Structure formats: structure tokens, C-alpha cells
Short mmCIF file of C-alpha atoms and ligand atoms in Angstrom, two decimals:
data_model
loop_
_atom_site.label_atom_id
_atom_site.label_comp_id
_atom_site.label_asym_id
_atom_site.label_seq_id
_atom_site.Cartn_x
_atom_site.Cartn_y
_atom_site.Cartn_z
CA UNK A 874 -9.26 -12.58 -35.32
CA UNK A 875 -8.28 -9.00 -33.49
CA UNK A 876 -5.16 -9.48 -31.53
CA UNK A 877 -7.26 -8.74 -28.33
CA UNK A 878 -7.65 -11.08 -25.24
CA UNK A 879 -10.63 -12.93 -24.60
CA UNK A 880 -11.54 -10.93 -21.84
CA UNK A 881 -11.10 -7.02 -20.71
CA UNK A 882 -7.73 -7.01 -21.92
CA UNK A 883 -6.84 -4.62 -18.06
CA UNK A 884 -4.38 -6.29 -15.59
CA UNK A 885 -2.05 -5.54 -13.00
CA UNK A 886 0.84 -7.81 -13.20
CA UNK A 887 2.67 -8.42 -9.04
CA UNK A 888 6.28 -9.79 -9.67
CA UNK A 889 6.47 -11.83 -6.33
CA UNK A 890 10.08 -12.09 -7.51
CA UNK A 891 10.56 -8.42 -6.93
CA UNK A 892 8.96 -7.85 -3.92
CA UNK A 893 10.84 -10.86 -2.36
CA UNK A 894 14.02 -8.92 -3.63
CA UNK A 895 12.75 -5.85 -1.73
CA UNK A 896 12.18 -7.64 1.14
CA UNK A 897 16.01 -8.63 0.86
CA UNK A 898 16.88 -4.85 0.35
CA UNK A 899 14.83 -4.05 3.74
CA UNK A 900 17.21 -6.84 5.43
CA UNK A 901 19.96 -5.58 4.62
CA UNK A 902 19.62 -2.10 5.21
CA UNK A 903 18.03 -3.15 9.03
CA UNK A 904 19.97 -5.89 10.11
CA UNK A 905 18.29 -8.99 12.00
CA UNK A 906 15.34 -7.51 13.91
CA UNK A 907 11.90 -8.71 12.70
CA UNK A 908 9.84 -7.17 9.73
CA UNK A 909 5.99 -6.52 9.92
CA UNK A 910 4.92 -5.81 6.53
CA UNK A 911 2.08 -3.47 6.35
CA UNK A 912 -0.46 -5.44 4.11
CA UNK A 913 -3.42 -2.91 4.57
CA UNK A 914 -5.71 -1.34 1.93
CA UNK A 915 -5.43 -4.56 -0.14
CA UNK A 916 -1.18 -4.86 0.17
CA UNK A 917 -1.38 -1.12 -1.09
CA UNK A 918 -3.23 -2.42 -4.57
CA UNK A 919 -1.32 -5.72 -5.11
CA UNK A 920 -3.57 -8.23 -3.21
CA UNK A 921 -3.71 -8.51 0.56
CA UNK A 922 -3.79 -12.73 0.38
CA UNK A 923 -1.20 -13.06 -2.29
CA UNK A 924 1.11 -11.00 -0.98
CA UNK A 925 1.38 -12.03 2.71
CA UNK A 926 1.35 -15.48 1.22
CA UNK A 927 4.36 -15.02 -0.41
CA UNK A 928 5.72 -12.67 2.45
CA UNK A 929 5.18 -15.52 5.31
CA UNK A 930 6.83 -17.85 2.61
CA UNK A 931 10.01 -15.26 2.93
CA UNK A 932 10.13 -15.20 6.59
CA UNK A 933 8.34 -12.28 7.17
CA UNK A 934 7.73 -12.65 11.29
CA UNK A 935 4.47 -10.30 11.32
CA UNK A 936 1.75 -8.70 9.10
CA UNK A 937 0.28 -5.34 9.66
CA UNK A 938 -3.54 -4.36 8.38
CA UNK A 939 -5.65 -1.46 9.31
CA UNK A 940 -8.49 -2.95 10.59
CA UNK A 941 -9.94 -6.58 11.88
CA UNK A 942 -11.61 -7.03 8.59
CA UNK A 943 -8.54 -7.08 7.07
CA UNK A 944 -6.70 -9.35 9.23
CA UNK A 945 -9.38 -11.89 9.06
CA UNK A 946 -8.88 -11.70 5.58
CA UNK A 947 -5.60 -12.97 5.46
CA UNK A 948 -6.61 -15.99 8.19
CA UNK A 949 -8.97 -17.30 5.95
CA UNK A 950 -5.84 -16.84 3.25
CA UNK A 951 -4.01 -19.27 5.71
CA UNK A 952 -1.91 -16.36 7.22
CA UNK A 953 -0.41 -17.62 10.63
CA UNK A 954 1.95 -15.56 11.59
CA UNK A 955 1.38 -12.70 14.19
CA UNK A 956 -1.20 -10.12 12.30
CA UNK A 957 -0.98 -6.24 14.37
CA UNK A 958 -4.31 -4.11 13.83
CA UNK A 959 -2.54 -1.06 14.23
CA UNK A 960 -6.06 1.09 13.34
CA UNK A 961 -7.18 -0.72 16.37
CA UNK A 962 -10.51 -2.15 16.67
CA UNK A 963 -14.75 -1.07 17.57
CA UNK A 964 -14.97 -2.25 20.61
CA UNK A 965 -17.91 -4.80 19.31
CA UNK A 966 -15.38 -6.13 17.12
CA UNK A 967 -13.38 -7.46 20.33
CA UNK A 968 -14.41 -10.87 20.27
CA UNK A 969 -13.49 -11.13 16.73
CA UNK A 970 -10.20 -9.99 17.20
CA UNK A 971 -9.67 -12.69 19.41
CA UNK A 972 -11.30 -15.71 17.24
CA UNK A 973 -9.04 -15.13 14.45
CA UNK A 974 -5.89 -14.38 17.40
CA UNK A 975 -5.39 -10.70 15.73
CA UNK A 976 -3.73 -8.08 17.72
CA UNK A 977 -4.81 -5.11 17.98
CA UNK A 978 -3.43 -1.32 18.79
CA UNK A 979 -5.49 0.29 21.37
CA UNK A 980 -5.70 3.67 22.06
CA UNK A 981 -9.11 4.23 23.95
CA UNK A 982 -10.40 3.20 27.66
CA UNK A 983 -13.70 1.33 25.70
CA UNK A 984 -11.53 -0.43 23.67
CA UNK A 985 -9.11 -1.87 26.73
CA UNK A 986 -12.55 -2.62 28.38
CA UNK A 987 -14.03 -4.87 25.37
CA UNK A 988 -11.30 -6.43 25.09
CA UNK A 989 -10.72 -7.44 28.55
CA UNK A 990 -13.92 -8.56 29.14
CA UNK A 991 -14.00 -10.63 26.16
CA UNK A 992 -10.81 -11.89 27.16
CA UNK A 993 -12.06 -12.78 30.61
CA UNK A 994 -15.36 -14.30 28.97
CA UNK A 995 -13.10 -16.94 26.69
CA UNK A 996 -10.60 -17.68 29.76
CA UNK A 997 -7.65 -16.26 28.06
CA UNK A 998 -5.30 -13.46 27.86
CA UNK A 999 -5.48 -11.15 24.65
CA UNK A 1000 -2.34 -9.76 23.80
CA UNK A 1001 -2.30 -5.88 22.49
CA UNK A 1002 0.01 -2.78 21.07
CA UNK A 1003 -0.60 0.31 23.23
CA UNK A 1004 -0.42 3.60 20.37
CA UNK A 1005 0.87 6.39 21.42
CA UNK A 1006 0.53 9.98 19.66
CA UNK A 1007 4.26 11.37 19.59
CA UNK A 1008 3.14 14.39 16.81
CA UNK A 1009 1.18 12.53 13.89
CA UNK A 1010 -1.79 13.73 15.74
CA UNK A 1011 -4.78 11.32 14.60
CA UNK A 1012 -4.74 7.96 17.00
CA UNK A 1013 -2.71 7.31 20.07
CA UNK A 1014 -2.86 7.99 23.20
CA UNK A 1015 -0.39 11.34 24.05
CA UNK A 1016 2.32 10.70 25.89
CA UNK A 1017 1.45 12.89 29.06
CA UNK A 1018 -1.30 11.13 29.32
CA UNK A 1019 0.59 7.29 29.35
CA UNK A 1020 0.71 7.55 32.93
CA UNK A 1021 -2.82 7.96 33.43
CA UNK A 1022 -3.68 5.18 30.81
CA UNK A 1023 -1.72 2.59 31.89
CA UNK A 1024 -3.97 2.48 35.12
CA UNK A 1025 -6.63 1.89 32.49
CA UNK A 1026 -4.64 -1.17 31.98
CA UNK A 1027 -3.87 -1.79 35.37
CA UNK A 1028 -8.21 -2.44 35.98
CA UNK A 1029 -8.12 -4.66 32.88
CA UNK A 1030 -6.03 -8.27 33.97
CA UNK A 1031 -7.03 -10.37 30.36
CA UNK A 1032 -5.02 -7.61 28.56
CA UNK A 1033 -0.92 -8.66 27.96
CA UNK A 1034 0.50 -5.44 26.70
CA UNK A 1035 3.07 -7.04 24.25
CA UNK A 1036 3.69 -4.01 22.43
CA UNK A 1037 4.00 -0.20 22.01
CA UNK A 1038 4.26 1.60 18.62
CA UNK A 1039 3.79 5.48 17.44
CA UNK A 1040 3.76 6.43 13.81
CA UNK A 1041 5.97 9.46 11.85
CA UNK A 1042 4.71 12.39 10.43
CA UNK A 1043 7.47 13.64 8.53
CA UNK A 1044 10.14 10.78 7.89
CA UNK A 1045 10.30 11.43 4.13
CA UNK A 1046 12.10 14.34 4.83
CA UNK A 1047 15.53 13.33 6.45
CA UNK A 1048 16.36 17.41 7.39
CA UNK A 1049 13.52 17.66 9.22
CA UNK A 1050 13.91 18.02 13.00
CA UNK A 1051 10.31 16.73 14.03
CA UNK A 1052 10.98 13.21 13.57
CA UNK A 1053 14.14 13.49 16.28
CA UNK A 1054 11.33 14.91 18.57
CA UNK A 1055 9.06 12.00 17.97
CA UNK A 1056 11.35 9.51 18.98
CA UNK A 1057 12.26 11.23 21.84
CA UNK A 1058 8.57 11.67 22.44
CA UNK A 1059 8.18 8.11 21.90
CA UNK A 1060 11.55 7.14 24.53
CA UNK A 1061 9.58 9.18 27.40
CA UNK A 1062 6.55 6.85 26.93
CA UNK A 1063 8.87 3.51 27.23
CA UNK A 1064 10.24 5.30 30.26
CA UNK A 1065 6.79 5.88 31.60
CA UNK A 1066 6.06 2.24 30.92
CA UNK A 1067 9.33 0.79 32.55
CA UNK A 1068 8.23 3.28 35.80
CA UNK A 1069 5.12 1.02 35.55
CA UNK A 1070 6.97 -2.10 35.19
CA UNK A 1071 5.47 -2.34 31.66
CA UNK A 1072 8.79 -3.28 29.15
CA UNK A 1073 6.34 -4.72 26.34
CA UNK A 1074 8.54 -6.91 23.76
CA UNK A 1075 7.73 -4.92 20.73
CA UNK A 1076 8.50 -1.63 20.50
CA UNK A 1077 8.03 -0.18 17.04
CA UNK A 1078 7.89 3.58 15.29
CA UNK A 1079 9.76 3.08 12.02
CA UNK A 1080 7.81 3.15 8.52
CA UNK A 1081 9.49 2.91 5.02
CA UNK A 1082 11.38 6.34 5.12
CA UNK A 1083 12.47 5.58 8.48
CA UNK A 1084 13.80 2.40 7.23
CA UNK A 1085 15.71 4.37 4.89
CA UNK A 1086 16.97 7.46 7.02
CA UNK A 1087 16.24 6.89 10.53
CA UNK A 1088 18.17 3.93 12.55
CA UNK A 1089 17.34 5.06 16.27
CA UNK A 1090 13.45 4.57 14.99
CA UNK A 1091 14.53 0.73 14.46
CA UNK A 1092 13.80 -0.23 17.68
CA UNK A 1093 12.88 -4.40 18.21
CA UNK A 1094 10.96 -4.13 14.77
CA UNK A 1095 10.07 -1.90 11.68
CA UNK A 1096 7.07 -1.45 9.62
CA UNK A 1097 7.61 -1.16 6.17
CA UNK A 1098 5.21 -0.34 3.58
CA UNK A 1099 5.52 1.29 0.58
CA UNK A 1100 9.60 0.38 0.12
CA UNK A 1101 8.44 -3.28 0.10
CA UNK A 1102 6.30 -2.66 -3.03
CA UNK A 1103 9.38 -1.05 -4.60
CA UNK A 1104 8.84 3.06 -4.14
CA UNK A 1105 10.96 5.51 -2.00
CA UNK A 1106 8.71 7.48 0.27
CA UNK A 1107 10.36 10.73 -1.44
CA UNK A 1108 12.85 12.08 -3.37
CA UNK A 1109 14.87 13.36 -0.26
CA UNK A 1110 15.37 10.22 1.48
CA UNK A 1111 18.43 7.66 1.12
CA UNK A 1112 17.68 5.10 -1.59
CA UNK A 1113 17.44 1.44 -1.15
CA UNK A 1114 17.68 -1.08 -3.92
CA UNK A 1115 14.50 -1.40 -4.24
CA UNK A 1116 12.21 -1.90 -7.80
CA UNK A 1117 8.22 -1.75 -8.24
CA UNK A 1118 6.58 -4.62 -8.10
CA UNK A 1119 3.40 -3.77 -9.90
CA UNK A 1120 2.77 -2.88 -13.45
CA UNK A 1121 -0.32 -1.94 -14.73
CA UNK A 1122 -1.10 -2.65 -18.06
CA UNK A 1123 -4.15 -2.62 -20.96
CA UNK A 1124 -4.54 -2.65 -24.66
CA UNK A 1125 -6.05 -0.54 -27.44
CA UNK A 1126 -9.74 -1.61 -27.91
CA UNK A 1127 -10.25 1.05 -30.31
CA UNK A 1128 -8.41 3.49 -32.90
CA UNK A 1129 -9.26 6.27 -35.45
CA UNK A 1130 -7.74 8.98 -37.01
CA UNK A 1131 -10.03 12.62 -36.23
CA UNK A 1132 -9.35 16.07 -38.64
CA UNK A 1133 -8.34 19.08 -36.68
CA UNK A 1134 -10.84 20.47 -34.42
CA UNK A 1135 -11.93 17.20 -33.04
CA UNK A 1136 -12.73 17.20 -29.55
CA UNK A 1137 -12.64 14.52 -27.36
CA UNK A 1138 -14.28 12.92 -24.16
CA UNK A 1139 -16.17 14.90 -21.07
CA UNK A 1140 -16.34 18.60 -21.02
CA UNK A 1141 -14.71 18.36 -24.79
CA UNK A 1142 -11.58 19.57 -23.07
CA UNK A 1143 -9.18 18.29 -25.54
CA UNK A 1144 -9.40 19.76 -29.56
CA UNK A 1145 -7.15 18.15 -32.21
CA UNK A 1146 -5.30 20.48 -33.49
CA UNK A 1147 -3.94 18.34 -35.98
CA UNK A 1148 -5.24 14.86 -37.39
CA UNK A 1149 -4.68 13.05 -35.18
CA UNK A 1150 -4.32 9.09 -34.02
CA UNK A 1151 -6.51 8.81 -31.96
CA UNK A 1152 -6.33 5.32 -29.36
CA UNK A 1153 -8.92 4.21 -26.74
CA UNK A 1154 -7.57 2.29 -23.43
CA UNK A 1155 -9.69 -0.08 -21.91
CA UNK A 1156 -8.89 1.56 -18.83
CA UNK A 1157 -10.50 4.23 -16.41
CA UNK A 1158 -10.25 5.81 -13.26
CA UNK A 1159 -11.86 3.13 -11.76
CA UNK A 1160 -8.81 1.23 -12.75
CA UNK A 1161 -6.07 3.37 -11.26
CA UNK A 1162 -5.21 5.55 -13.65
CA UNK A 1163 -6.40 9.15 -11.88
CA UNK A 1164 -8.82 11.78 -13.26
CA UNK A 1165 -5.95 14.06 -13.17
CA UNK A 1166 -4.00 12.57 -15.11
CA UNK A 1167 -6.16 13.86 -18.03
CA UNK A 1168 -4.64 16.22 -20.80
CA UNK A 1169 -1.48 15.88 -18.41
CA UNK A 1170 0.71 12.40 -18.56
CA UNK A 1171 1.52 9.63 -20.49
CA UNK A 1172 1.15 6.14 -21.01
CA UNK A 1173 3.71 4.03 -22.96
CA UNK A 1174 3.22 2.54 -26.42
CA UNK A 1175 5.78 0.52 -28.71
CA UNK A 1176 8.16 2.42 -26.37
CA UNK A 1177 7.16 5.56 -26.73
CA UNK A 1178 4.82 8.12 -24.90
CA UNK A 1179 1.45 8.89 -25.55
CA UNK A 1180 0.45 11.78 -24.40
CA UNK A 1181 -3.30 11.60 -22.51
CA UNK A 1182 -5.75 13.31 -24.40
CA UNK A 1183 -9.33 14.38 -23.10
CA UNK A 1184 -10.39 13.47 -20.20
CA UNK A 1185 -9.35 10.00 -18.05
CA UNK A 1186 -13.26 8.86 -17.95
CA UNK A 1187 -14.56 5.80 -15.31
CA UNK A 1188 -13.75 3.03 -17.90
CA UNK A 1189 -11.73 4.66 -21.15
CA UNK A 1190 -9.06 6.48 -21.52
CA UNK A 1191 -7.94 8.30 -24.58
CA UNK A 1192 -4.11 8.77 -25.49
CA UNK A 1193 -2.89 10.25 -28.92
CA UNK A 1194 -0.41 7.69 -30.89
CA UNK A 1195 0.27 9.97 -33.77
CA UNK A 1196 3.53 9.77 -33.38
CA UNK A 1197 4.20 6.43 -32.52
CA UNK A 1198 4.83 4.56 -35.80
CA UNK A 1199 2.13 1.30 -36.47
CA UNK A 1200 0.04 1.75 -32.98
CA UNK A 1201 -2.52 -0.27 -33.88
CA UNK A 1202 -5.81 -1.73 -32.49
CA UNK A 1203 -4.18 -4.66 -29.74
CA UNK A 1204 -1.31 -2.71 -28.55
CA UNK A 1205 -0.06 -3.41 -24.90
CA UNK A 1206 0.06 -0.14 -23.22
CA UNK A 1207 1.85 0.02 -19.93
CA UNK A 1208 0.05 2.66 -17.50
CA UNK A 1209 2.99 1.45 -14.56
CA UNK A 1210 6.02 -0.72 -15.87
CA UNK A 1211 8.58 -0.93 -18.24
CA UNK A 1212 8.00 -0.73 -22.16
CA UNK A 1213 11.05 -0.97 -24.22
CA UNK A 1214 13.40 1.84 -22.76
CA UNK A 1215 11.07 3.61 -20.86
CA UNK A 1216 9.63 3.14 -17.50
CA UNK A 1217 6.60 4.42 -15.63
CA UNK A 1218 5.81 4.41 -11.80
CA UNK A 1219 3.26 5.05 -9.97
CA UNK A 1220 5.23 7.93 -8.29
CA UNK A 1221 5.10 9.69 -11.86
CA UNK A 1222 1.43 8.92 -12.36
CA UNK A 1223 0.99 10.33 -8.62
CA UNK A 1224 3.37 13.53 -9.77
CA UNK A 1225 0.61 14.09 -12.43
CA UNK A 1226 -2.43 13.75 -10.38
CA UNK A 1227 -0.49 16.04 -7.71
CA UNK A 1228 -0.75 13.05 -5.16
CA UNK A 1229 1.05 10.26 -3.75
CA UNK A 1230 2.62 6.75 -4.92
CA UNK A 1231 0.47 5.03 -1.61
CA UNK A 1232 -2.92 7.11 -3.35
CA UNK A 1233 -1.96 5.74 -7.03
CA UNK A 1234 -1.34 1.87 -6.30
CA UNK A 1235 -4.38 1.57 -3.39
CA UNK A 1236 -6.44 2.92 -6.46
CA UNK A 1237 -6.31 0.00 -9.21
CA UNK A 1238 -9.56 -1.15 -8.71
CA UNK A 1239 -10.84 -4.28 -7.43
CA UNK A 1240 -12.21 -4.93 -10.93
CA UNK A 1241 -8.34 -5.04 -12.38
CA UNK A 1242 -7.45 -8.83 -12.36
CA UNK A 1243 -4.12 -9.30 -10.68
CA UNK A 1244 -1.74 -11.49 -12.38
CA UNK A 1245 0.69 -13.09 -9.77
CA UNK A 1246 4.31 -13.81 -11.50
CA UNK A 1247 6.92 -15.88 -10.04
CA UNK A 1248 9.57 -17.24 -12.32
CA UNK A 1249 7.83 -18.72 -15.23
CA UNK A 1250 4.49 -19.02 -13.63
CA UNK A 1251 2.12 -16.77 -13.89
CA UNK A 1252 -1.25 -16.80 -11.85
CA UNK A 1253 -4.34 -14.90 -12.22
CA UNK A 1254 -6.85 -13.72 -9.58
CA UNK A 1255 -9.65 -12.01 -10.58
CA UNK A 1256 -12.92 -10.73 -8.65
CA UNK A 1257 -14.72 -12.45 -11.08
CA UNK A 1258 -13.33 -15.60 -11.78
CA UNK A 1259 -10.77 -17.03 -13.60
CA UNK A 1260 -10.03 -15.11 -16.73
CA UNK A 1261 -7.15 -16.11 -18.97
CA UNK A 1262 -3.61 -13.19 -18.88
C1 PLP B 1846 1.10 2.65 11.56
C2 PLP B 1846 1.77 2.47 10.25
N1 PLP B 1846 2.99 1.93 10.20
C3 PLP B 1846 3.66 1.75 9.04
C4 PLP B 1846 3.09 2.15 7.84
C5 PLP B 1846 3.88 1.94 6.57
O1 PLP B 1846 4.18 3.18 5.99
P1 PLP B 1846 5.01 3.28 4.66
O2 PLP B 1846 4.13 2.81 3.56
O3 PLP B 1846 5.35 4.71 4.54
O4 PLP B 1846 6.22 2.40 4.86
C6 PLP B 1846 1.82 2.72 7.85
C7 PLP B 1846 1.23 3.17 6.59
O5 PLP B 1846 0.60 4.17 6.48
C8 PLP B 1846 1.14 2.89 9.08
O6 PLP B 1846 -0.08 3.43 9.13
#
């Protein structure tokens, strides 16, 4: 018998132990105002539904998604607490929103009006976060034009505006004067709402690296995302105690040795130029590890490196485990995680495929079972049943 699993021997392992250590980190560092962890995109790659489940376990107060889908999502996972659309909503989608009691960011006159009128339709009022633009420059309303929105508002009575929020563009770097700007961007809208007699209850602006760097963004709440999974938004900003939460993890399906002037995978862009140990992953860019990654990082064998060799194809990946003594057909190979004395994360894969830690963990593939540990219990959750980790 092969010392393979029974199944695609791919998985991404969530310590729930971890990210409920993170969460403690985030306390800490922000003292006792609420947290609304940003779920979206799948809990950045670790599962949406287990993570928020373990989250609301914690204490977390609110959940943040990108759009309704997502927040309905997590009410069918049994999610209760307060769930913020802050992507806001198609003004269809209104009467959704307000079946599954999600609230959502609104930025647009149609959006105020749906909403409102569904409100009015059901008899109740729908709460909402009003975005503002303060310099990121994609949703929100800008703040010289508050004013003029709020009597948007003003026409819409079903509408409670509980909350106001603007997002940073440049946080991650803690010398950069912009992010001064945008909260004092975001202080002239609050004063624009108090002229109204608006003072909403939530008033929120900071992400991870404003967590980190940034205490006047704290406001009545913050939003963390990426720090909660374990990854500083850059090198610049102030580290918290923080450690990854996902690994990502696969075996050796096959392994050969090829002469010199063997080439290997698509476009033949990698030649031996020695013979070479040759190992195929059971893992693709489908599965999170990037295209361009190829010919260019590592993966982690019997504690070593292997380099990648050829190109990272959909499904396989080649690595070359010449020189790691008895790599054999079986091997664990860690792609993100810990092997021996070395360590991989996803912001070295992203360094390699000239992108971002957010990019590399909302990649792993909804194909990659996730394998939830906590303690000594491990539990798997896989798009296509139950396989065995
Ligand atoms: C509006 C909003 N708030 C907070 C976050 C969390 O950001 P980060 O992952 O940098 O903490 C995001 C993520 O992009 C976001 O879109």
C-alpha cells in the first residue's frame, strides 16, 4: 500500500486555535470597542461558515461580507450576530437584505429608495451604513456631496442610519500622510451629519493596518481582516502578535529521476541541467499556489526547499527534490505552514507571484477541502463530501 490518502491527498488545514489567538492580539492592541471581522471572499480562503462560527463563539459583536449573498450565507450557517454589507446591495436585492436582517452600506439614491420602500412594504425600519469616499475612490458617497445626500435620506422614513464608515487607501504605509487626510475627510462628514442631527452609533474607517498604526481611525469599531487570519498588511507597519492560521498542504503523487536536458511542463520552460529528482504535487493553480510562482519559489519538503520547477499547471505542480535526502512518493509538502524549521506564508508565496497575501489565501480553491483544527479535533469540510484528512 503507497503511503497516499484515500482521496486527493490537497488540504488546507484552519487552526481555529490561532485565529482565536489573533482575535486576542486585535483586543489588546484596540481596547474594548467592538470588532467586525471581515468574513468576505470566503473568510479570505479559510471558510466563510466556519470561521464566523468560531468568531461569534469568541465574542466577535459583528461580521462584515461584501455582498448579500454572502451574508445570507452565514444565516443559513446560524450566524446571528449583526452582519454589515459594506459592498452594499442591487437595489432588487433589497428585500433580501431585509429577510435575512443584513445591513447594508449604501452609497447610491436607488439603493436608499429600494430599500425604503421595501422597508415601508414589510412595516419595519431597515437599519443601514451610509459610505462615504474620503480618497479610496471606488464606492462612497464624497464628502461634499453628504450634505446633499442626506436629504436623500431625509425623503426615505423606513431607513435608520445606524452607521457611517469610509475605507483607507494607504494604511500599510504608516509615513504616509494620505491616511491623516482621510480621517479628517471622514471627521467633516460626521460633522455634516451632526449639522443634520444624524450621530449614527457606528462610526467605522479602520482596517487591519489601521489596527496596527492608526488609533484616531478606531473610532466606535474596527474592521479587521487580514491581521485576524495572522498576516501584517506590510512590512512597514507595527507588528502585532499575530500567526497564520492557514496552511496549505499536499503530497507527492509522483517521482522520477530525468538525465540532463529534460524539460518539463508547459512551454518546456524548465531544462534539467543535471539529473535530476524530479516530484509531482497534487496541486495547481486552481489550488492556490499561483502561476507565477513557476521556476521562481519553493515549497517545503522533509524541511527543506524545493525549488519549483516548470511551470505551476491547473492541477500539478512540479518541484525538484534532488537535494533533499529520501523524498519519496507520499511526502507531505507544505505550500503555506511550517515544516521542520522552516516556514512559508502566503505573504512569501504572494512576494513570488509579485502580488498580495489577501490575492494568495482568497485563491485556494473551492475544490481544496478545509480541515478545521481545534485542540485535538480535527474537522473536515469539503465541497464534495466528507473525505477523510
Ligand atoms: C470596507 C473594508 N473594511 C475592512 C476591510 C479589511 O481589510 P484588511 O484585510 O486590510 O484588514 C476590507 C477589506 O478589503 C474592506 O473592504
Amino acid at each position: 500500500m503507497l503511503p497516499l490518502d484515500a482521496h486527493r491527498p490537497t488540504w488546507a488545514e484552519i487552526d481555529l486555535d490561532t485565529l482565536s489567538r489573533n482575535l486576542g492580539a486585535i483586543r489588546r492592541r484596540i481596547g474594548p470597542r467592538p470588532i467586525l471581522a471581515v468574513v468576505k471572499a470566503n473568510a479570505y480562503g479559510h471558510g466563510a461558515a466556519e470561521v464566523a462560527r468560531s468568531l461569534e463563539t469568541e465574542g466577535v459583536e459583528r461580521f462584515g461580507v461584501a455582498i448579500p449573498e454572502e451574508g445570507i450565507e452565514l444565516r443559513r450557517a446560524g450566524i446571528r450576530a449583526p452582519i454589515l454589507v459594506l459592498g452594499g446591495f442591487a437595489p432588487p436585492q433589497a428585500d433580501l437584505l431585509l429577510q435575512h436582517s443584513l445591513v447594508p452600506a449604501i452609497y447610491r439614491p436607488d439603493q436608499v429608495e429600494s430599500l425604503s420602500s421595501a422597508a415601508t412594504r414589510r412595516g419595519v425600519t431597515a437599519p443601514a451604513h451610509l459610505k462615504v469616499d474620503t480618497g479610496m475612490g471606488r464606492l462612497g458617497v464624497p464628502v461634499a456631496d453628504v450634505p446633499a445626500f442626506l436629504e436623500v435620506f431625509r425623503r426615505a422614513p423606513s431607513i435608520r442610519l445606524m452607521g457611517v464608515f469610509s475605507h483607507l487607501a494607504v494604511a500599510d504605509d504608516p509615513a504616509d500622510p494620505f491616511t491623516a487626510r482621510q480621517i479628517d475627510l471622514f471627521q467633516e462628514a460626521i460633522r455634516a451629519l451632526s449639522a443634520a442631527r444624524l450621530s449614527p452609533d457606528e462610526v467605522h474607517l479602520a482596517n487591519s493596518a489601521a489596527i496596527m498604526d492608526h488609533p484616531p481611525a478606531w473610532l466606535t469599531l474596527v474592521r479587521p481582516g487580514l491581521v485576524l487570519y495572522g498576516y501584517p498588511p506590510s512590512a512597514k507597519v507595527t507588528p502585532l502578535p499575530v500567526h497564520p492560521v492557514l496552511s496549505l498542504k499536499t503530497r507527492i503523487i509522483y517521482i522520477k529521476e530525468v538525465p540532463p536536458g529534460t524539460t518539463l511542463g508547459y512551454g518546456r520552460t524548465f531544462e534539467a541541467r543535471r539529473s535530476t529528482r524530479v516530484a509531482s504535487l497534487a496541486l495547481g493553480y486552481d489550488d492556490g499556489l499561483p502561476r507565477l510562482v513557476s521556476n521562481r519559489g519553493h515549497v517545503l519538503v522533509r524541511g527543506r526547499r524545493a525549488p519549483v520547477v516548470g511551470r505551476v499547471s491547473m492541477d500539478l505542480t512540479t518541484v525538484d527534490v534532488t537535494d533533499v535526502p529520501g523524498a519519496a512518493l507520499g511526502d507531505l509538502v507544505t505550500i503555506i505552514g511550517v515544516c521542520g524549521h522552516e516556514a512559508l506564508g502566503a505573504d512569501q508565496v504572494a512576494a513570488w507571484a509579485e502580488t498580495i497575501s489577501w490575492e494568495v489565501l482568497c485563491g485556494i480553491g473551492s475544490r481544496v477541502p478545509r480541515v478545521y483544527v481545534r485542540g485535538s479535533e480535527r474537522r473536515v469540510v469539503s465541497r464534495f463530501g466528507e473525505p477523510e484528512a
